[in-house]
Amino acid sequence: MKVRKISDNSQKMNYHIGKAKGQAQEKANNMMDKASDAAQSAKESMQEAGQQIKAKAQGGVDAVK
């Protein structure tokens, strides 16, 4: 009887460990997705700023001509 109880407890513990591991992995994946989205947004903002600077510089060159 004790052997079965230990086995049941071990199975329950393994289940909870697996569940916690899955939840931690899901949270990590969500954080990575958010970081990736933030990096993409920053990249797009920098590209837009670069295009605006380029356009202003070109406008200055045209004005000098």
Short mmCIF file of C-alpha atoms in Angstrom, two decimals, residues 2-27:
data_model
loop_
_atom_site.label_atom_id
_atom_site.label_comp_id
_atom_site.label_asym_id
_atom_site.label_seq_id
_atom_site.Cartn_x
_atom_site.Cartn_y
_atom_site.Cartn_z
CA LYS A 2 2.82 2.44 0.85
CA VAL A 3 4.54 1.75 -2.46
CA ARG A 4 1.40 2.68 -4.39
CA LYS A 5 0.94 5.88 -2.35
CA ILE A 6 4.53 6.92 -3.07
CA SER A 7 4.01 6.15 -6.75
CA ASP A 8 0.79 8.20 -6.83
CA ASN A 9 2.50 11.10 -5.07
CA SER A 10 5.41 10.88 -7.47
CA GLN A 11 3.07 10.98 -10.46
CA LYS A 12 1.22 13.98 -9.02
CA MET A 13 4.50 15.77 -8.35
CA ASN A 14 5.72 15.07 -11.89
CA TYR A 15 2.42 16.34 -13.28
CA HIS A 16 2.69 19.60 -11.32
CA ILE A 17 6.33 20.04 -12.28
CA GLY A 18 5.45 19.53 -15.93
CA LYS A 19 2.55 21.95 -15.68
CA ALA A 20 4.73 24.61 -14.03
CA LYS A 21 7.42 24.08 -16.65
CA GLY A 22 4.87 24.53 -19.43
CA GLN A 23 3.53 27.71 -17.87
CA ALA A 24 7.03 29.12 -17.45
CA GLN A 25 7.83 28.32 -21.08
CA GLU A 26 4.63 30.00 -22.23
CA LYS A 27 5.47 33.14 -20.25
#
